[in-house]
């Protein structure tokens, strides 16, 4: 079964420091991977995706993610964190082996706290 | 502006009282779905629709119904809500035209069933 794991419930980082939010996946074949962010009282907003090509994917708000096939990981990164980056982050993979072609399988979410 | 809208945003109801949460998208997307978000569980798909009049169960469909009579609308119906349906609900839409099925989410509906 395809799955996504976010091993950290919460990540704390000081403003200005680099941040990493971890994600590992388990799929058969080549994955379609996504990161979404959820601010308080808001819906999920798309950050970036990996479909194919360059392993380093750049997205919105200065975020990037690195696809690592050998480690089955897709960690979200940002060189310099902002307090406004504090939010709940979800990693997701598209279910490629289902007739439900649009379905995303989500990790449990990681809360990012950036302290001034 | 391309968007997915949901109404109501907040709802408190009692066990057994039928309710409907509306969802509408203005992007002409074929695919629409409903997810529920619970702490520690991420988002789980309730129902989905590949196109008008084509709907099917997701991972947690018990206690829910949907319909897709028009391409833009995909309401979620709880015929007899129970406290275990207290959750945060998201509607999402996407298009197969781009291959990746990047999903657009509504703002969410926080439902409390007492």
Short mmCIF file of C-alpha atoms in Angstrom, two decimals:
data_model
loop_
_atom_site.label_atom_id
_atom_site.label_comp_id
_atom_site.label_asym_id
_atom_site.label_seq_id
_atom_site.Cartn_x
_atom_site.Cartn_y
_atom_site.Cartn_z
CA UNK A 1 0.00 0.00 0.00
CA UNK A 2 1.19 3.47 -0.77
CA UNK A 3 1.91 5.69 2.20
CA UNK A 4 3.55 8.89 3.37
CA UNK A 5 5.23 9.48 6.70
CA UNK A 6 6.18 12.73 8.38
CA UNK A 7 8.27 11.59 11.33
CA UNK A 8 8.14 14.86 13.27
CA UNK A 9 4.94 16.21 14.79
CA UNK A 10 6.61 19.57 15.33
CA UNK A 11 9.72 21.35 14.15
CA UNK A 12 11.05 24.38 15.99
CA UNK A 13 13.52 26.76 14.38
CA UNK A 14 14.77 30.27 15.04
CA UNK A 15 14.02 32.99 12.54
CA UNK A 16 16.79 33.31 9.99
CA UNK A 17 17.97 29.74 10.41
CA UNK A 18 17.49 27.08 7.75
CA UNK A 19 14.55 24.74 8.16
CA UNK A 20 13.82 21.18 7.09
CA UNK A 21 10.51 19.35 7.34
CA UNK A 22 10.93 15.65 6.66
CA UNK A 23 8.83 13.36 4.51
CA UNK A 24 9.34 9.77 3.42
CA UNK A 25 7.14 7.81 1.10
CA UNK A 26 6.40 4.26 0.09
CA UNK A 27 5.03 3.76 -3.42
CA UNK A 28 5.39 1.37 -6.30
CA UNK A 29 6.91 2.98 -9.34
CA UNK A 30 7.68 6.65 -9.79
CA UNK A 31 5.96 8.93 -7.30
CA UNK A 32 4.12 12.19 -7.80
CA UNK A 33 4.93 14.12 -4.61
CA UNK A 34 3.45 17.31 -3.19
CA UNK A 35 3.85 19.71 -0.30
CA UNK A 36 0.95 21.75 1.03
CA UNK A 37 0.83 24.35 3.80
CA UNK A 38 -2.11 25.14 6.05
CA UNK A 39 -2.23 28.43 7.91
CA UNK A 40 -4.63 28.77 10.87
CA UNK A 41 -8.27 28.86 9.79
CA UNK A 42 -7.30 28.48 6.15
CA UNK A 43 -7.45 25.72 3.57
CA UNK A 44 -4.43 23.91 2.21
CA UNK A 45 -2.26 25.86 -0.16
CA UNK A 46 -0.05 24.19 -2.75
CA UNK A 47 3.68 24.80 -2.25
CA UNK A 48 5.45 22.60 -4.77
CA UNK A 49 5.45 19.25 -6.53
CA UNK A 50 7.81 16.69 -7.97
CA UNK A 51 6.70 14.77 -11.04
CA UNK A 52 9.92 14.13 -12.93
CA UNK A 53 13.17 15.83 -13.80
CA UNK A 54 15.47 17.80 -11.51
CA UNK A 55 15.56 16.38 -8.00
CA UNK A 56 15.55 19.86 -6.46
CA UNK A 57 12.16 21.45 -6.85
CA UNK A 58 11.53 25.11 -6.12
CA UNK A 59 8.15 26.33 -4.97
CA UNK A 60 6.22 29.20 -3.43
CA UNK A 61 7.40 31.49 -0.62
CA UNK A 62 11.06 30.50 -1.06
CA UNK A 63 10.52 26.82 -0.23
CA UNK A 64 12.22 23.99 -2.05
CA UNK A 65 12.21 20.24 -1.74
CA UNK A 66 14.71 17.57 -2.61
CA UNK A 67 13.58 14.30 -4.10
CA UNK A 68 15.83 11.41 -3.10
CA UNK A 69 14.83 8.16 -4.75
CA UNK A 70 17.32 5.95 -2.93
CA UNK A 71 16.15 7.19 0.46
CA UNK A 72 12.50 7.52 -0.65
CA UNK A 73 12.41 10.99 0.81
CA UNK A 74 11.06 14.38 -0.21
CA UNK A 75 12.17 16.81 2.49
CA UNK A 76 10.94 20.40 2.44
CA UNK A 77 13.58 23.07 2.99
CA UNK A 78 14.04 26.78 3.23
CA UNK A 79 17.41 28.54 3.64
CA UNK A 80 16.16 31.23 6.03
CA UNK A 81 12.99 30.78 8.07
CA UNK A 82 10.48 33.56 8.73
CA UNK A 83 8.08 33.82 11.63
CA UNK A 84 5.30 33.94 9.04
CA UNK A 85 6.31 30.43 7.89
CA UNK A 86 4.80 29.04 11.09
CA UNK A 87 2.03 26.72 9.95
CA UNK A 88 1.04 23.09 9.47
CA UNK A 89 2.77 21.34 6.57
CA UNK A 90 1.55 18.27 4.74
CA UNK A 91 3.43 15.97 2.42
CA UNK A 92 1.32 13.98 -0.04
CA UNK A 93 1.71 11.44 -2.81
CA UNK A 94 -0.63 10.77 -5.67
CA UNK A 95 -2.10 7.28 -5.70
CA UNK A 96 -0.88 6.04 -9.07
CA UNK A 97 -2.19 2.51 -8.74
CA UNK A 98 -5.82 3.27 -8.31
CA UNK A 99 -8.65 4.12 -10.67
CA UNK A 100 -9.13 7.05 -8.30
CA UNK A 101 -6.59 9.01 -10.29
CA UNK A 102 -6.90 12.28 -8.42
CA UNK A 103 -6.53 10.90 -4.91
CA UNK A 104 -3.75 12.20 -2.71
CA UNK A 105 -2.40 10.22 0.22
CA UNK A 106 -1.35 12.59 2.99
CA UNK A 107 1.13 12.37 5.80
CA UNK A 108 -0.07 13.26 9.27
CA UNK A 109 1.28 16.78 9.11
CA UNK A 110 4.16 18.64 10.78
CA UNK A 111 3.70 21.85 12.71
CA UNK A 112 6.48 24.33 12.02
CA UNK A 113 7.14 26.92 14.73
CA UNK A 114 9.53 29.73 13.84
CA UNK A 115 10.53 31.79 16.84
CA UNK A 116 11.74 35.39 16.56
CA UNK B 1 -10.13 34.43 -9.27
CA UNK B 2 -9.77 30.64 -9.40
CA UNK B 3 -11.14 29.21 -6.21
CA UNK B 4 -12.98 26.50 -4.33
CA UNK B 5 -15.67 27.75 -1.97
CA UNK B 6 -17.34 25.92 0.88
CA UNK B 7 -20.31 26.80 3.05
CA UNK B 8 -20.80 27.02 5.90
CA UNK B 9 -17.34 27.59 7.36
CA UNK B 10 -18.45 26.64 10.86
CA UNK B 11 -21.35 24.46 11.90
CA UNK B 12 -22.53 23.15 15.25
CA UNK B 13 -25.35 20.65 15.12
CA UNK B 14 -26.94 17.86 17.09
CA UNK B 15 -26.85 14.13 16.55
CA UNK B 16 -29.24 12.98 13.85
CA UNK B 17 -30.06 16.32 12.26
CA UNK B 18 -29.39 16.11 8.52
CA UNK B 19 -26.99 18.66 7.11
CA UNK B 20 -25.36 19.58 3.81
CA UNK B 21 -22.01 21.24 3.24
CA UNK B 22 -21.79 22.87 -0.15
CA UNK B 23 -18.71 23.00 -2.36
CA UNK B 24 -18.28 24.90 -5.60
CA UNK B 25 -15.32 25.46 -7.94
CA UNK B 26 -14.99 27.90 -10.84
CA UNK B 27 -12.08 26.23 -12.67
CA UNK B 28 -14.05 23.74 -14.77
CA UNK B 29 -12.24 20.88 -13.03
CA UNK B 30 -13.41 17.35 -13.68
CA UNK B 31 -12.21 15.85 -10.42
CA UNK B 32 -13.61 16.83 -7.05
CA UNK B 33 -13.28 15.23 -3.65
CA UNK B 34 -14.00 15.60 0.03
CA UNK B 35 -11.46 15.04 2.79
CA UNK B 36 -11.72 15.12 6.53
CA UNK B 37 -8.81 16.28 8.68
CA UNK B 38 -8.30 14.89 12.16
CA UNK B 39 -5.32 15.52 14.46
CA UNK B 40 -2.52 13.02 13.94
CA UNK B 41 -4.27 11.42 10.96
CA UNK B 42 -3.67 13.95 8.22
CA UNK B 43 -6.35 14.20 5.57
CA UNK B 44 -8.42 11.20 4.57
CA UNK B 45 -10.58 11.05 1.49
CA UNK B 46 -14.31 10.58 2.04
CA UNK B 47 -15.76 10.57 -1.49
CA UNK B 48 -14.62 11.62 -4.90
CA UNK B 49 -16.08 12.39 -8.31
CA UNK B 50 -14.34 11.92 -11.64
CA UNK B 51 -16.99 13.95 -13.48
CA UNK B 52 -20.68 14.78 -13.55
CA UNK B 53 -22.81 11.88 -12.27
CA UNK B 54 -19.67 9.82 -11.52
CA UNK B 55 -18.98 9.44 -7.81
CA UNK B 56 -17.31 6.80 -5.69
CA UNK B 57 -16.20 6.05 -2.15
CA UNK B 58 -12.88 7.11 -0.76
CA UNK B 59 -11.23 5.71 2.35
CA UNK B 60 -13.76 6.80 4.99
CA UNK B 61 -17.21 7.02 3.34
CA UNK B 62 -19.40 5.67 6.16
CA UNK B 63 -22.08 8.14 7.20
CA UNK B 64 -21.65 10.42 4.19
CA UNK B 65 -23.30 10.92 0.82
CA UNK B 66 -22.41 13.07 -2.15
CA UNK B 67 -23.88 14.06 -5.49
CA UNK B 68 -22.47 15.59 -8.67
CA UNK B 69 -25.30 16.95 -10.77
CA UNK B 70 -23.29 19.87 -12.13
CA UNK B 71 -19.59 20.07 -12.86
CA UNK B 72 -18.96 22.95 -10.49
CA UNK B 73 -20.81 21.66 -7.40
CA UNK B 74 -20.10 18.73 -5.12
CA UNK B 75 -22.14 18.84 -1.90
CA UNK B 76 -21.40 16.61 1.09
CA UNK B 77 -24.45 15.27 2.88
CA UNK B 78 -24.61 13.87 6.39
CA UNK B 79 -27.99 12.19 6.68
CA UNK B 80 -27.74 11.46 10.41
CA UNK B 81 -24.63 13.07 11.88
CA UNK B 82 -22.93 11.50 14.86
CA UNK B 83 -20.28 12.89 17.25
CA UNK B 84 -17.52 10.89 15.54
CA UNK B 85 -18.10 13.04 12.45
CA UNK B 86 -16.89 16.09 14.33
CA UNK B 87 -13.98 17.15 12.16
CA UNK B 88 -12.55 19.69 9.75
CA UNK B 89 -13.75 19.07 6.22
CA UNK B 90 -12.10 20.15 2.98
CA UNK B 91 -13.39 20.09 -0.55
CA UNK B 92 -10.81 19.90 -3.32
CA UNK B 93 -10.79 19.98 -7.10
CA UNK B 94 -8.27 19.22 -9.81
CA UNK B 95 -7.95 18.72 -13.52
CA UNK B 96 -6.50 15.76 -15.36
CA UNK B 97 -5.53 18.18 -18.11
CA UNK B 98 -2.24 18.84 -16.37
CA UNK B 99 -1.43 15.24 -15.62
CA UNK B 100 -0.22 15.85 -12.10
CA UNK B 101 -3.67 16.35 -10.59
CA UNK B 102 -2.50 19.24 -8.44
CA UNK B 103 -5.38 19.84 -6.10
CA UNK B 104 -7.00 23.12 -5.10
CA UNK B 105 -8.60 23.18 -1.67
CA UNK B 106 -11.49 25.09 -0.20
CA UNK B 107 -11.13 27.01 3.07
CA UNK B 108 -12.57 24.21 5.17
CA UNK B 109 -15.72 23.61 7.20
CA UNK B 110 -15.37 22.96 10.90
CA UNK B 111 -18.22 20.70 11.99
CA UNK B 112 -19.12 19.93 15.58
CA UNK B 113 -21.79 17.30 16.30
CA UNK B 114 -23.05 17.20 19.88
#
